[in-house]
Every structure is written in structure tokens, then in C-alpha cells.
């Protein structure tokens, strides 16, 4: 629904590994049935980034780790701010 509300005709999804592809493929088929005019395009990362996921990045940020090799500075700054007053 969101893609159609935004007048989007393409969804871009990242696929890091086979398990991601299996999930994303099923989701793309479902989306195609719900919105036949919206296509899904899968992009694969460079090999060095295949292990990075949102949950890993958030975990590193939560514990105050260095995010510079995971995300752009703007994102790292936002996550650092979000988790700066965390409670253990």
C-alpha cells in the first residue's frame, strides 16, 4: 500500500545472503500479487558488507562501539545520540 500511495513503481531491497533472498523473494511475490504494477529489484552488497545488518549496527551503537566501518557518519551520529542515555 505504501508504495502505491507514494506512486512508486519499484521497490529496492538489499539481499546479503541466501536466507535473505528466500524471505525477500516470497515478499516480492506477495507484493506483486497485491500491487501488480510495482516491481522489486534486489541488490547485493560488496562481500565486505554481507555480515552487516540493522540489528548488528544497533547492538554496536547500544554498547557505544565504533560505527564508522558500518554506516555513514550521519547515521552513526543519530544512533549514538539515540543510545547515549541507555540503561543497562
Short mmCIF file of C-alpha atoms in Angstrom, two decimals:
data_model
loop_
_atom_site.label_atom_id
_atom_site.label_comp_id
_atom_site.label_asym_id
_atom_site.label_seq_id
_atom_site.Cartn_x
_atom_site.Cartn_y
_atom_site.Cartn_z
CA UNK A 1 0.00 0.00 0.00
CA UNK A 2 2.78 2.43 0.90
CA UNK A 3 4.48 2.06 -2.48
CA UNK A 4 1.24 2.81 -4.27
CA UNK A 5 0.48 5.79 -2.01
CA UNK A 6 3.92 7.18 -2.88
CA UNK A 7 3.33 6.47 -6.60
CA UNK A 8 6.38 4.20 -6.57
CA UNK A 9 6.71 1.61 -9.28
CA UNK A 10 9.85 -0.08 -7.92
CA UNK A 11 10.93 -1.40 -4.52
CA UNK A 12 14.68 -1.76 -3.94
CA UNK A 13 15.71 -4.42 -1.45
CA UNK A 14 19.14 -5.50 -0.22
CA UNK A 15 19.98 -9.19 -0.18
CA UNK A 16 23.05 -10.14 1.85
CA UNK A 17 22.80 -13.91 1.87
CA UNK A 18 20.68 -16.82 0.67
CA UNK A 19 18.37 -16.73 3.69
CA UNK A 20 17.63 -13.05 2.94
CA UNK A 21 16.82 -13.93 -0.65
CA UNK A 22 14.35 -16.64 0.34
CA UNK A 23 12.42 -14.20 2.54
CA UNK A 24 12.65 -11.30 0.08
CA UNK A 25 11.58 -13.49 -2.84
CA UNK A 26 8.41 -14.55 -1.02
CA UNK A 27 7.75 -10.93 -0.07
CA UNK A 28 8.25 -9.80 -3.68
CA UNK A 29 5.75 -12.40 -4.91
CA UNK A 30 3.24 -11.26 -2.30
CA UNK A 31 3.77 -7.61 -3.20
CA UNK A 32 3.36 -8.41 -6.91
CA UNK A 33 0.03 -10.08 -6.20
CA UNK A 34 -1.14 -7.11 -4.12
CA UNK A 35 0.28 -4.45 -6.45
CA UNK A 36 0.96 -5.85 -9.95
CA UNK A 37 2.35 -2.52 -11.17
CA UNK A 38 5.13 -2.45 -8.52
CA UNK A 39 8.37 -4.31 -9.28
CA UNK A 40 11.02 -5.41 -6.80
CA UNK A 41 14.73 -5.07 -7.55
CA UNK A 42 17.30 -6.94 -5.45
CA UNK A 43 20.77 -5.52 -4.86
CA UNK A 44 23.69 -7.46 -3.45
CA UNK A 45 26.34 -5.76 -1.30
CA UNK A 46 30.07 -5.95 -1.72
CA UNK A 47 31.43 -9.03 0.02
CA UNK A 48 32.88 -6.98 2.88
CA UNK A 49 29.38 -5.83 3.90
CA UNK A 50 27.50 -9.14 3.77
CA UNK A 51 27.57 -9.56 7.56
CA UNK A 52 26.14 -6.12 8.38
CA UNK A 53 22.51 -5.95 9.47
CA UNK A 54 20.40 -3.33 11.19
CA UNK A 55 20.31 -5.41 14.37
CA UNK A 56 24.11 -5.71 14.45
CA UNK A 57 24.54 -1.97 13.88
CA UNK A 58 22.03 -1.15 16.63
CA UNK A 59 23.77 -3.55 19.03
CA UNK A 60 27.16 -1.93 18.37
CA UNK A 61 25.60 1.51 18.86
CA UNK A 62 23.83 0.44 22.05
CA UNK A 63 27.12 -0.61 23.62
CA UNK A 64 28.92 2.53 22.45
CA UNK A 65 31.04 0.83 19.80
CA UNK A 66 32.69 2.45 16.80
CA UNK A 67 30.17 2.57 13.96
CA UNK A 68 32.46 4.13 11.35
CA UNK A 69 33.02 0.90 9.42
CA UNK A 70 29.30 0.04 9.39
CA UNK A 71 27.34 3.17 8.48
CA UNK A 72 27.81 6.75 7.20
CA UNK A 73 28.71 9.42 9.77
CA UNK A 74 25.21 10.92 9.71
CA UNK A 75 23.68 7.56 10.67
CA UNK A 76 26.37 6.86 13.28
CA UNK A 77 25.76 10.24 14.91
CA UNK A 78 22.00 9.65 15.04
CA UNK A 79 22.43 6.20 16.58
CA UNK A 80 24.97 7.47 19.09
CA UNK A 81 22.51 10.17 20.14
CA UNK A 82 19.66 7.67 20.36
CA UNK A 83 21.56 5.32 22.67
CA UNK A 84 23.65 7.80 24.68
CA UNK A 85 21.37 7.64 27.73
CA UNK A 86 20.77 3.90 27.64
CA UNK A 87 20.14 1.91 30.78
CA UNK A 88 21.92 -1.45 31.05
#
